[in-house]
Coordinates of C-alpha atoms and ligand atoms in Angstrom, one line a residue:
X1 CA 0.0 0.0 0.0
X2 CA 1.5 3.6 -1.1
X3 CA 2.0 5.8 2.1
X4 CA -1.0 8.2 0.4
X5 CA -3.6 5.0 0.5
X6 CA -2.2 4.3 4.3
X7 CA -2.6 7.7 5.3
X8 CA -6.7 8.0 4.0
X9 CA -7.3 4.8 6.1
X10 CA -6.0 5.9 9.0
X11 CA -7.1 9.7 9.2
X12 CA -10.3 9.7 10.6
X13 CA -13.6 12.6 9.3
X14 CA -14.8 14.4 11.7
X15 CA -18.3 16.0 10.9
X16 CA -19.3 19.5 12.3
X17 CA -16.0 20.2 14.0
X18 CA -15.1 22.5 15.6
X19 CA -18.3 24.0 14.0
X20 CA -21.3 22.6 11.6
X21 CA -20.4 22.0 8.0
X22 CA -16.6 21.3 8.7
X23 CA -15.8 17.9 7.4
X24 CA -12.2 17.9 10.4
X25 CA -9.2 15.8 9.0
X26 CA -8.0 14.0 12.1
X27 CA -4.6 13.4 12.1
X28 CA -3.8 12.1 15.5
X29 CA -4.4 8.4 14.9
X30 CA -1.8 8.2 12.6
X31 CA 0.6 8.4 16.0
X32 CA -0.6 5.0 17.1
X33 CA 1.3 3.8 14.0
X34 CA 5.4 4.5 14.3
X35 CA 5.7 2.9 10.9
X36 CA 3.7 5.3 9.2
X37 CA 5.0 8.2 11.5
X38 CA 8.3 6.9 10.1
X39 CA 7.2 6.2 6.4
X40 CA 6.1 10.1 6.3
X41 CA 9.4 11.3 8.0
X42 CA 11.0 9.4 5.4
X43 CA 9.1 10.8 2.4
X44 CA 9.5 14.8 3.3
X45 CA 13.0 14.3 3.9
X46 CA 13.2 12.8 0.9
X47 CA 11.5 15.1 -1.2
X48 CA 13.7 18.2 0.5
X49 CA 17.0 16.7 1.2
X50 CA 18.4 20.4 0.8
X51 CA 16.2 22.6 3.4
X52 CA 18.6 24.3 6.0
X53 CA 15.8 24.4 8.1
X54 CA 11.9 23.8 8.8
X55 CA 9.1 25.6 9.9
X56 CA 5.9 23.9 11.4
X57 CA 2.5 26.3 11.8
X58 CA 1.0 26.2 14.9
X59 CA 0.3 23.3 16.4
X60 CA -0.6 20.2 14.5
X61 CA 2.7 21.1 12.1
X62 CA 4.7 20.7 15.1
X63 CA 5.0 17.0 15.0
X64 CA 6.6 15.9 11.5
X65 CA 8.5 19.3 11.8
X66 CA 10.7 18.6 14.3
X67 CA 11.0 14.8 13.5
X68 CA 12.1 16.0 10.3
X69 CA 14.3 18.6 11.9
X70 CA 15.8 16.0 13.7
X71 CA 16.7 13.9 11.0
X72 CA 18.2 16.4 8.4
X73 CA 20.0 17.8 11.7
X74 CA 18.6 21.0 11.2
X75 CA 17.1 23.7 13.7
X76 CA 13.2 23.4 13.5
X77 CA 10.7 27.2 13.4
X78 CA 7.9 27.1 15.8
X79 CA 5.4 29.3 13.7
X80 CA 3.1 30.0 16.5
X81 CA -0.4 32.2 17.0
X82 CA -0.2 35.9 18.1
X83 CA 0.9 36.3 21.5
X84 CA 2.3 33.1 22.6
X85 CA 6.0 33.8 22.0
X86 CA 7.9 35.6 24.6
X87 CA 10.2 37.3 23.3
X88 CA 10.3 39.9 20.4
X89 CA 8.3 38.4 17.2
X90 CA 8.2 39.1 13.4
X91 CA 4.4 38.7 12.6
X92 CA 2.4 38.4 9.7
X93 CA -1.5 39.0 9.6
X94 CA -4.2 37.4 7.4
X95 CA -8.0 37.4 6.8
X96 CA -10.2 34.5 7.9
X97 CA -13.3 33.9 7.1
X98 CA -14.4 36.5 9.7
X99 CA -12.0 39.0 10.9
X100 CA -8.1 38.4 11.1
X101 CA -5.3 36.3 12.1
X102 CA -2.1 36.6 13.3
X103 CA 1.0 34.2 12.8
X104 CA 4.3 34.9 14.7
X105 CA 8.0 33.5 14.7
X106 CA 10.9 34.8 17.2
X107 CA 12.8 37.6 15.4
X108 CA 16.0 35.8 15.8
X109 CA 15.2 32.5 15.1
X110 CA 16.0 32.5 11.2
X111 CA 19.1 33.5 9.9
X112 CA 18.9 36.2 7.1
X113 CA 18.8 34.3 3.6
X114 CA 17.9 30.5 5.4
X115 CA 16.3 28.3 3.1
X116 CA 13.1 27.4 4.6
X117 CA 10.3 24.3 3.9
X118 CA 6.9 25.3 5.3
X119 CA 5.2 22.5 7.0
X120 CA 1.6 22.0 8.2
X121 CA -0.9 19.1 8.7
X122 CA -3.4 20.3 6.1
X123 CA -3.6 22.9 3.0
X124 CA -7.5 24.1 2.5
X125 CA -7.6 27.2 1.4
X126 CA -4.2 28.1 1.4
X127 CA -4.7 31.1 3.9
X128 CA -2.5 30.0 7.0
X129 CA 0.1 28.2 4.6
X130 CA 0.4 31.4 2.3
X131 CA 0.7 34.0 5.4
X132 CA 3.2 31.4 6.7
X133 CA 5.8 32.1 3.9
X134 CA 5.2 35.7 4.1
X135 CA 6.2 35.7 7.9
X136 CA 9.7 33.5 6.6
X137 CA 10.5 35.8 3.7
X138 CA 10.5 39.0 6.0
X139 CA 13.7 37.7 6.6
X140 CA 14.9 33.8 5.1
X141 CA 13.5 32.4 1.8
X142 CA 10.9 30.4 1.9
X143 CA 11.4 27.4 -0.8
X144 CA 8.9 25.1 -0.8
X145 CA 5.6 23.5 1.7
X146 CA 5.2 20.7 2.9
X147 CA 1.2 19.0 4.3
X148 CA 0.6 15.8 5.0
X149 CA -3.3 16.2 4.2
X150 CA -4.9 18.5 1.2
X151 CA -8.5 19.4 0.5
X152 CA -8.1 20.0 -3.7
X153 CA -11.2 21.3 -4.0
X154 CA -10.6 24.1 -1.8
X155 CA -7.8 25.4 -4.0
X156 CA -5.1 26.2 -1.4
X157 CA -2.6 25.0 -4.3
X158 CA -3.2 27.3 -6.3
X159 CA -3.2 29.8 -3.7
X160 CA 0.4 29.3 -3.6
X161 CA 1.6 28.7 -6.6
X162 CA 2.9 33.1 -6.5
X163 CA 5.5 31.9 -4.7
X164 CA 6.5 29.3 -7.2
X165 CA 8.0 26.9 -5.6
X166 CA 7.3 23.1 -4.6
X167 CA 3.8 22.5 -2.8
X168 CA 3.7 18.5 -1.8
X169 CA 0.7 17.2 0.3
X170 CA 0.9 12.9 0.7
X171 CA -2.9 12.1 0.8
X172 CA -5.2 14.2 -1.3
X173 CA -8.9 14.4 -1.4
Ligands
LIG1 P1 -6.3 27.1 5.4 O1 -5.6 28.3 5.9 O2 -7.7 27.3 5.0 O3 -5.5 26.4 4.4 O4 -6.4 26.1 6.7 C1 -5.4 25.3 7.1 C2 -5.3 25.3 8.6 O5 -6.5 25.0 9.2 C3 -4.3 24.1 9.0 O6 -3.5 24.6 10.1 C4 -5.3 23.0 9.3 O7 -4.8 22.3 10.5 C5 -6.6 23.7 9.6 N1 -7.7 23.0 8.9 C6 -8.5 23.6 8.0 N2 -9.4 22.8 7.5 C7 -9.3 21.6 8.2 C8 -10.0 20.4 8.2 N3 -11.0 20.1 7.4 N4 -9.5 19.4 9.0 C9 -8.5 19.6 9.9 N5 -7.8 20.8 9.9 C10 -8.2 21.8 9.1

């Protein structure tokens, strides 16, 4: 079984959460399994062998971005939601459905002209993923993202695709 077939067993839909209408992804069940856990490590490394570092969007792109940190031996970017940080931030806003967002990174935690991937659990619209490389490229270069979940039909891709660089999601619906 390809790791994209694996991953749409074991992700589990969750209707009307958090709110009615939203069809939730749930990731979390893939961690009962350490050979796929492994199996997707395996496959973003893989497909940027040449990042000098990775940042992972608040919270759920946490987990394969510091695995993967770990294995290229490369610092891993908390990008985290306004206000959590404690020291001085670079911050980038963005427009949700209703009203605004707010992602922020540690001022000194990239080096000017760092090669960054962008990683996430899941591209929808393209929103959090696309204010994500802004926030990088105030001061590294943002070179490609990384999801392990994308909702096509929602167009987040092509969202993207102004920064034209790799976009690579593993199971797509
Ligand atoms: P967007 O900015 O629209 O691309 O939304 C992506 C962000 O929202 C990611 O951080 C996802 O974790 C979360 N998200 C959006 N839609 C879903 C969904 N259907 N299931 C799980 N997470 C979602």
């Amino acid at each position: 079984m390809d790791l994209s077939t694996r991953l749409k067993h074991i992700i589990v839909d969750v209707p009307d959460f958090p709110k009615p209408g939203i069809l939730f992804k749930d990731i979390t069940p893939i961690f009962d399994d350490p050979k796929t856990c492994a199996l997707i490590t395996q496959h973003i490394v893989e497909t940027f062998p040449d990042i000098d570092a990775i940042a992972g969007i608040e919270s759920r792109g946490f987990f394969w971005g510091m695995l993967v940190a770990q294995v290229l031996e490369i610092p891993f970017i908390p990008i985290r939601k306004a206000g959590k940080l404690p020291r001085p931030t670079l911050s980038q806003s963005y427009a949700l459905e209703y009203g605004t967002a707010t992602l922020e990174i540690h001022q000194d935690t990239i080096q000017p002209g760092t090669n960054v991937l962008i990683h996430d659990d899941l591209l929808a619209t393209g929103g959090t993923a696309f204010a994500a490389a802004q926030l990088v490229n105030q001061v590294g270069h943002c070179v490609g993202f990384s999801f392990l979940v994308e909702l096509a039909f929602l167009e987040g891709r092509q969202r993207l695709e102004e920064f034209t660089i790799p976009v690579d999601a593993i199971a797509i619906y």
